[in-house]
GROMACS .gro file of C-alpha atoms in nm:
model
  475
    1MET     CA    1 -19.550   6.036   5.611
    2ASN     CA    2 -19.892   5.884   5.568
    3ASN     CA    3 -19.816   5.717   5.899
    4HIS     CA    4 -19.815   6.062   6.062
    5PHE     CA    5 -20.152   6.139   5.909
    6ASN     CA    6 -20.307   5.808   6.020
    7GLN     CA    7 -20.158   5.839   6.367
    8ALA     CA    8 -20.306   6.185   6.414
    9ARG     CA    9 -20.645   6.068   6.291
   10SER     CA   10 -20.642   5.769   6.526
   11SER     CA   11 -20.543   5.983   6.824
   12LEU     CA   12 -20.816   6.240   6.753
   13LYS     CA   13 -21.081   5.970   6.709
   14GLN     CA   14 -20.981   5.810   7.039
   15THR     CA   15 -21.001   6.142   7.222
   16LEU     CA   16 -21.338   6.229   7.069
   17THR     CA   17 -21.482   5.886   7.151
   18ARG     CA   18 -21.368   5.914   7.512
   19TYR     CA   19 -21.530   6.253   7.574
   20HIS     CA   20 -21.849   6.166   7.382
   21HIS     CA   21 -21.871   5.855   7.602
   22LEU     CA   22 -21.822   6.076   7.907
   23ARG     CA   23 -22.116   6.295   7.805
   24ARG     CA   24 -22.342   5.995   7.744
   25GLN     CA   25 -22.252   5.805   8.061
   26ARG     CA   26 -22.252   6.088   8.312
   27ARG     CA   27 -22.482   6.371   8.403
   28ILE     CA   28 -22.253   6.670   8.450
   29SER     CA   29 -22.397   6.895   8.718
   30HIS     CA   30 -22.181   7.199   8.635
   31PRO     CA   31 -22.326   7.412   8.351
   32GLU     CA   32 -21.982   7.567   8.292
   33LEU     CA   33 -21.826   7.225   8.248
   34GLN     CA   34 -22.106   7.121   8.013
   35ALA     CA   35 -22.048   7.433   7.802
   36THR     CA   36 -21.671   7.379   7.799
   37LEU     CA   37 -21.708   7.015   7.702
   38GLN     CA   38 -21.948   7.102   7.420
   39LYS     CA   39 -21.723   7.378   7.284
   40GLN     CA   40 -21.402   7.175   7.296
   41LEU     CA   41 -21.572   6.870   7.144
   42GLU     CA   42 -21.660   7.095   6.852
   43VAL     CA   43 -21.292   7.197   6.828
   44LEU     CA   44 -21.187   6.831   6.829
   45SER     CA   45 -21.451   6.743   6.567
   46THR     CA   46 -21.348   7.035   6.347
   47ASN     CA   47 -20.983   6.930   6.355
   48LEU     CA   48 -21.070   6.570   6.274
   49GLU     CA   49 -21.292   6.686   5.985
   50LYS     CA   50 -21.012   6.911   5.857
   51LEU     CA   51 -20.775   6.617   5.874
   52GLU     CA   52 -21.018   6.392   5.687
   53GLN     CA   53 -21.064   6.652   5.412
   54GLY     CA   54 -20.688   6.693   5.375
   55VAL     CA   55 -20.715   7.065   5.295
   56ILE     CA   56 -20.410   7.269   5.397
   57ARG     CA   57 -20.483   7.625   5.504
   58ILE     CA   58 -20.240   7.907   5.429
   59ALA     CA   59 -20.324   8.239   5.597
   60VAL     CA   60 -20.176   8.573   5.501
   61PHE     CA   61 -20.127   8.852   5.755
   62GLY     CA   62 -19.980   9.200   5.742
   63LEU     CA   63 -20.057   9.565   5.785
   64VAL     CA   64 -20.280   9.759   5.550
   65SER     CA   65 -20.151   9.827   5.197
   66ARG     CA   66 -19.871   9.572   5.215
   67GLY     CA   67 -20.017   9.380   4.922
   68LYS     CA   68 -20.161   9.074   5.098
   69SER     CA   69 -20.442   9.020   4.850
   70ALA     CA   70 -20.205   9.086   4.559
   71VAL     CA   71 -19.969   8.813   4.685
   72LEU     CA   72 -20.253   8.561   4.693
   73ASN     CA   73 -20.374   8.667   4.347
   74ALA     CA   74 -20.022   8.618   4.214
   75LEU     CA   75 -20.007   8.268   4.363
   76LEU     CA   76 -20.347   8.186   4.211
   77GLY     CA   77 -20.241   8.324   3.872
   78GLU     CA   78 -20.556   8.535   3.841
   79LYS     CA   79 -20.710   8.836   4.010
   80ILE     CA   80 -20.977   8.685   4.233
   81LEU     CA   81 -20.930   8.894   4.547
   82GLN     CA   82 -20.998   9.264   4.522
   83THR     CA   83 -20.700   9.499   4.542
   84GLY     CA   84 -20.672   9.874   4.509
   85PRO     CA   85 -20.502  10.196   4.618
   86LEU     CA   86 -20.744  10.254   4.905
   87ASN     CA   87 -20.666  10.123   5.249
   88GLY     CA   88 -20.884   9.847   5.384
   89VAL     CA   89 -21.006   9.677   5.067
   90THR     CA   90 -21.026   9.346   5.261
   91GLN     CA   91 -21.263   9.395   5.553
   92TRP     CA   92 -21.304   9.037   5.679
   93PRO     CA   93 -21.115   8.711   5.633
   94ARG     CA   94 -21.192   8.553   5.297
   95SER     CA   95 -21.077   8.218   5.165
   96VAL     CA   96 -21.025   8.082   4.813
   97ARG     CA   97 -20.923   7.734   4.697
   98TRP     CA   98 -20.591   7.675   4.523
   99SER     CA   99 -20.525   7.340   4.358
  100VAL     CA  100 -20.150   7.282   4.373
  101SER     CA  101 -19.993   7.028   4.138
  102LEU     CA  102 -19.701   6.868   4.315
  103PRO     CA  103 -19.384   6.773   4.127
  104GLN     CA  104 -19.212   6.456   4.237
  105ILE     CA  105 -18.930   6.513   4.487
  106GLU     CA  106 -18.671   6.248   4.550
  107GLU     CA  107 -18.636   6.086   4.891
  108PRO     CA  108 -18.452   6.131   5.137
  109ASN     CA  109 -18.578   6.490   5.145
  110ARG     CA  110 -18.941   6.393   5.110
  111ILE     CA  111 -19.156   6.330   5.418
  112ASP     CA  112 -19.504   6.271   5.277
  113ASN     CA  113 -19.580   5.997   5.028
  114ILE     CA  114 -19.802   6.164   4.768
  115GLU     CA  115 -19.843   6.022   4.421
  116GLU     CA  116 -19.700   6.233   4.139
  117GLN     CA  117 -20.031   6.264   3.958
  118ASN     CA  118 -20.208   6.388   4.270
  119SER     CA  119 -20.251   6.749   4.375
  120ILE     CA  120 -20.301   6.900   4.719
  121GLN     CA  121 -20.601   7.117   4.791
  122VAL     CA  122 -20.500   7.443   4.957
  123GLU     CA  123 -20.723   7.706   5.110
  124LEU     CA  124 -20.573   8.057   5.094
  125ILE     CA  125 -20.709   8.288   5.366
  126ASP     CA  126 -20.688   8.664   5.310
  127THR     CA  127 -20.719   8.884   5.620
  128PRO     CA  128 -20.775   9.256   5.686
  129GLY     CA  129 -20.478   9.475   5.771
  130LEU     CA  130 -20.383   9.418   6.132
  131ASP     CA  131 -20.369   9.792   6.195
  132GLU     CA  132 -20.716   9.874   6.065
  133VAL     CA  133 -20.938   9.642   6.269
  134ALA     CA  134 -21.053   9.743   6.616
  135GLY     CA  135 -20.818   9.608   6.882
  136GLN     CA  136 -21.027   9.334   7.045
  137VAL     CA  137 -21.195   9.232   6.719
  138ARG     CA  138 -20.857   9.222   6.546
  139GLY     CA  139 -20.708   9.006   6.820
  140GLU     CA  140 -20.990   8.752   6.813
  141MET     CA  141 -20.997   8.743   6.434
  142ALA     CA  142 -20.622   8.692   6.413
  143LYS     CA  143 -20.626   8.418   6.678
  144ASP     CA  144 -20.910   8.233   6.507
  145VAL     CA  145 -20.745   8.243   6.164
  146THR     CA  146 -20.405   8.151   6.313
  147ARG     CA  147 -20.555   7.846   6.484
  148GLN     CA  148 -20.697   7.725   6.152
  149ALA     CA  149 -20.380   7.789   5.952
  150ASP     CA  150 -20.116   7.527   5.876
  151LEU     CA  151 -19.879   7.782   5.719
  152ILE     CA  152 -19.860   8.159   5.772
  153LEU     CA  153 -19.745   8.423   5.524
  154PHE     CA  154 -19.655   8.758   5.682
  155VAL     CA  155 -19.638   9.029   5.417
  156VAL     CA  156 -19.418   9.338   5.461
  157SER     CA  157 -19.308   9.601   5.212
  158GLY     CA  158 -18.999   9.745   5.380
  159ASP     CA  159 -18.834   9.770   5.720
  160LEU     CA  160 -19.057   9.651   6.002
  161THR     CA  161 -19.266   9.890   6.207
  162ARG     CA  162 -19.342   9.846   6.575
  163THR     CA  163 -19.691   9.714   6.495
  164GLU     CA  164 -19.545   9.461   6.253
  165TYR     CA  165 -19.288   9.350   6.508
  166ASP     CA  166 -19.556   9.293   6.774
  167ALA     CA  167 -19.782   9.109   6.530
  168LEU     CA  168 -19.497   8.888   6.407
  169ALA     CA  169 -19.398   8.801   6.765
  170GLU     CA  170 -19.757   8.692   6.837
  171LEU     CA  171 -19.775   8.482   6.521
  172GLN     CA  172 -19.449   8.306   6.609
  173ASN     CA  173 -19.604   8.203   6.942
  174ALA     CA  174 -19.859   7.999   6.745
  175HIS     CA  175 -19.581   7.748   6.656
  176LYS     CA  176 -19.672   7.741   6.287
  177PRO     CA  177 -19.440   7.750   5.984
  178LEU     CA  178 -19.404   8.115   5.888
  179ILE     CA  179 -19.277   8.278   5.570
  180ILE     CA  180 -19.198   8.650   5.571
  181VAL     CA  181 -19.291   8.785   5.228
  182PHE     CA  182 -19.096   9.100   5.140
  183ASN     CA  183 -19.333   9.246   4.881
  184LYS     CA  184 -19.308   9.547   4.646
  185ILE     CA  185 -18.938   9.499   4.577
  186ASP     CA  186 -18.991   9.675   4.244
  187LEU     CA  187 -19.005  10.001   4.440
  188TYR     CA  188 -18.647   9.959   4.566
  189THR     CA  189 -18.304   9.947   4.409
  190GLU     CA  190 -18.097   9.629   4.445
  191SER     CA  191 -17.889   9.779   4.727
  192GLU     CA  192 -18.202   9.898   4.911
  193GLN     CA  193 -18.357   9.553   4.877
  194ASP     CA  194 -18.043   9.390   5.018
  195LYS     CA  195 -18.035   9.627   5.315
  196ILE     CA  196 -18.401   9.566   5.405
  197TYR     CA  197 -18.356   9.192   5.355
  198HIS     CA  198 -18.057   9.197   5.592
  199ASN     CA  199 -18.258   9.392   5.850
  200LEU     CA  200 -18.536   9.134   5.831
  201GLN     CA  201 -18.282   8.857   5.887
  202GLN     CA  202 -18.173   9.022   6.209
  203LEU     CA  203 -18.520   8.974   6.354
  204ILE     CA  204 -18.627   9.176   6.569
  205LYS     CA  205 -18.546   9.333   6.898
  206THR     CA  206 -18.516   9.708   6.912
  207LYS     CA  207 -18.419   9.948   7.184
  208THR     CA  208 -18.515  10.281   7.025
  209LEU     CA  209 -18.764  10.403   6.770
  210GLU     CA  210 -18.771  10.712   6.557
  211GLY     CA  211 -19.120  10.774   6.436
  212ASP     CA  212 -19.261  10.430   6.368
  213ASN     CA  213 -18.959  10.272   6.199
  214PHE     CA  214 -18.680  10.048   6.323
  215TYR     CA  215 -18.318  10.114   6.232
  216ALA     CA  216 -18.067   9.845   6.145
  217ALA     CA  217 -17.837   9.953   6.428
  218ASP     CA  218 -18.117   9.889   6.674
  219PHE     CA  219 -18.166   9.527   6.573
  220VAL     CA  220 -18.034   9.252   6.792
  221ASP     CA  221 -17.984   8.915   6.627
  222ILE     CA  222 -18.208   8.661   6.798
  223SER     CA  223 -18.109   8.375   6.571
  224GLN     CA  224 -18.041   8.166   6.881
  225LYS     CA  225 -18.411   8.184   6.952
  226SER     CA  226 -18.634   7.954   6.750
  227ALA     CA  227 -18.714   8.132   6.422
  228PRO     CA  228 -18.917   7.894   6.205
  229PHE     CA  229 -18.944   8.119   5.902
  230GLU     CA  230 -18.815   8.191   5.554
  231ILE     CA  231 -18.777   8.539   5.404
  232VAL     CA  232 -18.877   8.567   5.037
  233LYS     CA  233 -18.861   8.870   4.807
  234VAL     CA  234 -19.157   8.917   4.570
  235SER     CA  235 -19.332   9.177   4.364
  236ALA     CA  236 -19.691   9.059   4.355
  237GLU     CA  237 -19.835   9.354   4.164
  238PRO     CA  238 -19.550   9.558   4.015
  239ALA     CA  239 -19.610   9.924   3.955
  240PRO     CA  240 -19.695  10.003   3.590
  241ILE     CA  241 -19.405  10.124   3.380
  242GLN     CA  242 -19.425  10.370   3.093
  243LEU     CA  243 -19.329  10.237   2.752
  244ARG     CA  244 -19.220  10.454   2.459
  245ILE     CA  245 -19.375  10.329   2.134
  246GLU     CA  246 -19.252  10.433   1.791
  247TRP     CA  247 -19.503  10.380   1.510
  248PRO     CA  248 -19.415  10.316   1.142
  249ASP     CA  249 -19.531  10.664   1.049
  250GLY     CA  250 -19.281  10.815   1.293
  251LYS     CA  251 -19.541  10.892   1.556
  252ILE     CA  252 -19.428  10.838   1.916
  253THR     CA  253 -19.670  10.753   2.195
  254HIS     CA  254 -19.638  10.645   2.557
  255GLU     CA  255 -19.836  10.369   2.720
  256TRP     CA  256 -19.843  10.223   3.069
  257GLU     CA  257 -19.792   9.852   3.108
  258SER     CA  258 -19.799   9.634   3.421
  259PRO     CA  259 -19.505   9.390   3.438
  260PRO     CA  260 -19.581   9.028   3.536
  261PRO     CA  261 -19.566   8.938   3.907
  262GLN     CA  262 -19.234   8.820   4.050
  263ILE     CA  263 -19.376   8.538   4.262
  264ASP     CA  264 -19.198   8.222   4.144
  265GLU     CA  265 -18.960   8.190   4.440
  266LEU     CA  266 -19.244   8.205   4.693
  267LYS     CA  267 -19.453   7.960   4.493
  268GLN     CA  268 -19.162   7.716   4.471
  269ILE     CA  269 -19.100   7.729   4.845
  270ILE     CA  270 -19.468   7.665   4.921
  271VAL     CA  271 -19.495   7.382   4.668
  272LYS     CA  272 -19.177   7.222   4.799
  273LEU     CA  273 -19.305   7.248   5.155
  274LEU     CA  274 -19.643   7.099   5.068
  275ASN     CA  275 -19.487   6.824   4.864
  276ARG     CA  276 -19.237   6.719   5.129
  277GLU     CA  277 -19.436   6.757   5.448
  278GLY     CA  278 -19.779   6.904   5.380
  279ARG     CA  279 -19.979   6.618   5.529
  280SER     CA  280 -19.745   6.596   5.827
  281LEU     CA  281 -19.795   6.968   5.893
  282LEU     CA  282 -20.168   6.917   5.865
  283ALA     CA  283 -20.154   6.629   6.113
  284LEU     CA  284 -19.928   6.816   6.355
  285ASN     CA  285 -20.144   7.129   6.353
  286ALA     CA  286 -20.461   6.926   6.415
  287LEU     CA  287 -20.293   6.751   6.708
  288VAL     CA  288 -20.164   7.076   6.861
  289GLN     CA  289 -20.515   7.229   6.846
  290ALA     CA  290 -20.668   6.911   6.989
  291ARG     CA  291 -20.410   6.905   7.269
  292GLU     CA  292 -20.514   7.253   7.378
  293ALA     CA  293 -20.882   7.151   7.367
  294GLU     CA  294 -20.818   6.845   7.585
  295ARG     CA  295 -20.613   7.049   7.831
  296ILE     CA  296 -20.899   7.298   7.865
  297ILE     CA  297 -21.145   7.015   7.935
  298ALA     CA  298 -20.912   6.861   8.195
  299ARG     CA  299 -20.841   7.195   8.366
  300GLN     CA  300 -21.208   7.288   8.385
  301SER     CA  301 -21.303   6.942   8.509
  302VAL     CA  302 -21.051   6.957   8.793
  303GLU     CA  303 -21.128   7.319   8.887
  304LEU     CA  304 -21.507   7.294   8.882
  305GLN     CA  305 -21.521   6.962   9.068
  306ALA     CA  306 -21.264   7.058   9.330
  307SER     CA  307 -21.509   7.039   9.622
  308GLU     CA  308 -21.635   6.691   9.524
  309ALA     CA  309 -21.276   6.574   9.481
  310GLU     CA  310 -21.175   6.717   9.818
  311GLU     CA  311 -21.467   6.543   9.987
  312LEU     CA  312 -21.372   6.214   9.818
  313ILE     CA  313 -21.007   6.245   9.926
  314TRP     CA  314 -21.103   6.319  10.287
  315LYS     CA  315 -21.343   6.026  10.287
  316PHE     CA  316 -21.063   5.787  10.188
  317THR     CA  317 -20.828   5.961  10.432
  318ARG     CA  318 -21.063   5.902  10.727
  319TYR     CA  319 -21.140   5.540  10.639
  320LYS     CA  320 -20.776   5.455  10.580
  321ALA     CA  321 -20.664   5.620  10.904
  322LEU     CA  322 -20.932   5.429  11.098
  323ALA     CA  323 -20.837   5.098  10.936
  324VAL     CA  324 -20.468   5.152  11.010
  325ALA     CA  325 -20.544   5.244  11.371
  326LEU     CA  326 -20.759   4.935  11.434
  327ASN     CA  327 -20.547   4.681  11.247
  328PRO     CA  328 -20.275   4.527  11.469
  329ILE     CA  329 -20.068   4.370  11.187
  330ALA     CA  330 -19.824   4.608  11.016
  331ILE     CA  331 -19.790   4.420  10.687
  332LEU     CA  332 -20.168   4.435  10.639
  333ASP     CA  333 -20.149   4.811  10.693
  334VAL     CA  334 -19.913   4.842  10.398
  335LEU     CA  335 -20.118   4.616  10.169
  336GLY     CA  336 -20.444   4.781  10.268
  337ALA     CA  337 -20.296   5.130  10.223
  338THR     CA  338 -20.174   5.045   9.873
  339ILE     CA  339 -20.513   4.908   9.767
  340SER     CA  340 -20.690   5.207   9.923
  341ASP     CA  341 -20.470   5.455   9.734
  342LEU     CA  342 -20.531   5.274   9.405
  343ILE     CA  343 -20.908   5.282   9.460
  344LEU     CA  344 -20.889   5.653   9.549
  345ILE     CA  345 -20.703   5.734   9.227
  346ARG     CA  346 -20.953   5.532   9.023
  347SER     CA  347 -21.241   5.712   9.193
  348LEU     CA  348 -21.091   6.053   9.115
  349ALA     CA  349 -21.044   5.952   8.750
  350ARG     CA  350 -21.412   5.852   8.732
  351LEU     CA  351 -21.519   6.176   8.900
  352TYR     CA  352 -21.328   6.389   8.649
  353GLY     CA  353 -21.396   6.164   8.351
  354LEU     CA  354 -21.025   6.171   8.265
  355PRO     CA  355 -20.821   5.873   8.145
  356MET     CA  356 -20.559   5.698   8.354
  357THR     CA  357 -20.265   5.687   8.114
  358SER     CA  358 -19.938   5.500   8.150
  359TYR     CA  359 -19.769   5.835   8.214
  360GLU     CA  360 -19.993   5.904   8.513
  361ALA     CA  361 -19.976   5.546   8.638
  362GLY     CA  362 -19.596   5.556   8.650
  363LYS     CA  363 -19.589   5.886   8.837
  364LEU     CA  364 -19.862   5.792   9.083
  365TRP     CA  365 -19.713   5.450   9.149
  366LYS     CA  366 -19.409   5.629   9.291
  367LYS     CA  367 -19.638   5.829   9.521
  368ILE     CA  368 -19.812   5.512   9.637
  369LEU     CA  369 -19.479   5.342   9.708
  370LEU     CA  370 -19.373   5.646   9.909
  371SER     CA  371 -19.700   5.630  10.099
  372SER     CA  372 -19.655   5.259  10.176
  373GLY     CA  373 -19.292   5.316  10.268
  374GLY     CA  374 -19.403   5.591  10.502
  375LEU     CA  375 -19.623   5.347  10.691
  376LEU     CA  376 -19.335   5.101  10.725
  377LEU     CA  377 -19.112   5.378  10.856
  378ALA     CA  378 -19.387   5.479  11.098
  379GLU     CA  379 -19.402   5.121  11.228
  380MET     CA  380 -19.023   5.106  11.264
  381GLY     CA  381 -18.999   5.456  11.414
  382SER     CA  382 -19.268   5.399  11.670
  383GLY     CA  383 -19.112   5.068  11.762
  384TRP     CA  384 -18.773   5.235  11.815
  385ILE     CA  385 -18.920   5.517  12.025
  386LEU     CA  386 -19.161   5.308  12.234
  387GLY     CA  387 -18.958   4.992  12.248
  388PHE     CA  388 -19.173   4.774  12.021
  389GLY     CA  389 -19.403   4.813  11.726
  390LYS     CA  390 -19.780   4.812  11.694
  391SER     CA  391 -19.790   4.443  11.605
  392ALA     CA  392 -19.589   4.354  11.917
  393ALA     CA  393 -19.801   4.583  12.134
  394GLY     CA  394 -20.116   4.421  12.004
  395LEU     CA  395 -19.986   4.073  12.068
  396ALA     CA  396 -19.873   4.175  12.418
  397THR     CA  397 -20.215   4.335  12.483
  398ASP     CA  398 -20.039   4.654  12.593
  399LEU     CA  399 -20.335   4.877  12.515
  400ALA     CA  400 -20.175   5.207  12.619
  401ASN     CA  401 -19.873   5.161  12.394
  402TYR     CA  402 -20.090   5.016  12.118
  403ALA     CA  403 -20.317   5.320  12.125
  404GLY     CA  404 -20.023   5.561  12.107
  405ILE     CA  405 -19.863   5.379  11.815
  406ALA     CA  406 -20.198   5.337  11.636
  407ILE     CA  407 -20.280   5.707  11.661
  408THR     CA  408 -19.933   5.801  11.533
  409GLN     CA  409 -19.954   5.566  11.237
  410ALA     CA  410 -20.314   5.664  11.159
  411SER     CA  411 -20.211   6.030  11.147
  412ILE     CA  412 -19.919   5.953  10.914
  413SER     CA  413 -20.144   5.734  10.700
  414ALA     CA  414 -20.403   6.011  10.672
  415TYR     CA  415 -20.140   6.262  10.565
  416LEU     CA  416 -19.991   6.026  10.306
  417THR     CA  417 -20.334   5.942  10.160
  418TYR     CA  418 -20.418   6.309  10.130
  419THR     CA  419 -20.085   6.364   9.953
  420VAL     CA  420 -20.159   6.082   9.707
  421GLY     CA  421 -20.505   6.228   9.640
  422GLN     CA  422 -20.367   6.575   9.572
  423ALA     CA  423 -20.098   6.432   9.344
  424ALA     CA  424 -20.360   6.229   9.156
  425GLN     CA  425 -20.555   6.546   9.078
  426VAL     CA  426 -20.248   6.707   8.924
  427TYR     CA  427 -20.139   6.402   8.725
  428LEU     CA  428 -20.488   6.333   8.592
  429GLU     CA  429 -20.507   6.690   8.460
  430LYS     CA  430 -20.154   6.713   8.321
  431GLY     CA  431 -20.114   6.358   8.192
  432CYS     CA  432 -20.438   6.306   8.002
  433THR     CA  433 -20.275   6.382   7.666
  434TRP     CA  434 -20.000   6.125   7.715
  435GLY     CA  435 -20.021   5.746   7.716
  436GLU     CA  436 -20.084   5.504   7.432
  437ASN     CA  437 -20.222   5.687   7.126
  438GLY     CA  438 -20.249   6.006   7.334
  439ILE     CA  439 -20.228   6.341   7.158
  440ASP     CA  440 -19.893   6.445   7.310
  441THR     CA  441 -19.756   6.098   7.240
  442ALA     CA  442 -19.857   6.129   6.872
  443ILE     CA  443 -19.703   6.479   6.851
  444GLN     CA  444 -19.378   6.354   7.000
  445GLU     CA  445 -19.356   6.061   6.760
  446ILE     CA  446 -19.407   6.288   6.458
  447LEU     CA  447 -19.140   6.531   6.581
  448ASN     CA  448 -18.895   6.247   6.638
  449GLN     CA  449 -18.930   6.120   6.280
  450VAL     CA  450 -18.890   6.438   6.072
  451ASN     CA  451 -18.579   6.531   5.876
  452ARG     CA  452 -18.337   6.789   6.009
  453ASP     CA  453 -18.392   7.037   5.726
  454SER     CA  454 -18.772   7.032   5.737
  455PHE     CA  455 -18.998   7.317   5.848
  456ILE     CA  456 -19.131   7.092   6.124
  457THR     CA  457 -18.780   7.062   6.271
  458ARG     CA  458 -18.771   7.440   6.306
  459LEU     CA  459 -19.091   7.419   6.510
  460LYS     CA  460 -18.976   7.121   6.714
  461GLN     CA  461 -18.822   7.310   7.004
  462ASP     CA  462 -19.128   7.530   7.060
  463ILE     CA  463 -19.382   7.247   7.030
  464GLU     CA  464 -19.178   7.015   7.253
  465GLY     CA  465 -19.134   7.300   7.499
  466SER     CA  466 -19.511   7.339   7.525
  467SER     CA  467 -19.551   6.966   7.587
  468GLN     CA  468 -19.265   6.943   7.836
  469SER     CA  469 -19.361   7.253   8.034
  470HIS     CA  470 -19.709   7.111   8.083
  471TYR     CA  471 -19.557   6.772   8.160
  472LEU     CA  472 -19.313   6.912   8.419
  473GLU     CA  473 -19.577   7.117   8.600
  474ALA     CA  474 -19.708   6.792   8.739
  475ASP     CA  475 -19.374   6.701   8.900
   0.00000   0.00000   0.00000
């Protein structure tokens, strides 16, 4: 829905504004933190710019000679990307624009509201074969392109090899819609095509290998695991066939002719996907990338300013313990402790430059209540053990008993304050993407609104799992 798109844009703008404000208002003494903040702000800006442009990126991956460039040429309807019999024709990622006219699709299956006369701008990204680029370079290239992509095409031309299996597993971890393109079907009989297609459906867990190929008997069905992909059979650049030509004079010649590409099914799936939920996918991908950027900023901020935070926590711990020890009235201890803990949390938030969201506030309020309750229990416990509480001892001017109770309660108060401070560090780091208009909040709202049969629904479990695992680490 356009609402998804606007929500993502609003959330990204809010996040960018907050961290730009942080850079302007504070002098960050840690060069590493400055570098991290600069780099991740660029990531956030790039995702916002991509969202504003509304260009959907489709990246194609696969091993060498699987016909990646041919698949993109077939989608484009013209030979723009170089293809050939030699391995490694594509050396570096290359992108071309594809203007997709979108047919009208009836609601309720439609997610995005795009006018019939409009078209979506798509950027097709061709990549080198994953088995021909040096290991580290290949990994970084693939990660960079995967981050940019909103939809991934993984091209194969037969049963999967070990390298293809490993690459496909990595691409699935990116939580992007993925279409497996079974190319070069013109080289197989119908029964061979069906067998390979069935093997691909059984994705992909093998126990034994012979050579570099998997066998159907070795596949274990992992359909229970999230598998957000389609499998489509195509022949992007069919092999030339020889034609026998009889001329009027009785002469017979033979010529080679290239049949037209068999690409319509793949094109229809992509167009349907873009038409129904293209802008929502664009919004979701931008938010997921921005979430990772904000988490990196928060993690670095907490890690690199650990000593300053520890000093701040101990400062509040000492002052609170001293105040509790000197104050003779128990109820004032509780009120003062609560206010002190709130000020400590606010001070840590300022130190880190991280927002105090409603998520964090709710979690930390429980910690503060436990801290205040601990002081009340200390008052009651000391009164039970020594015969009367600190307030009574103070009023009775029993200095020996008062000192014993005061030291006990001050020690408990110090421990509880330190606990609150440590909890605040965790919640500030983990909860910064939640709260009103937060990135995780926007992601969750999009996931909650999509239709059951959408591509986004297939990704829902993995994306929610990433949010929830980060969320639960703070508990």
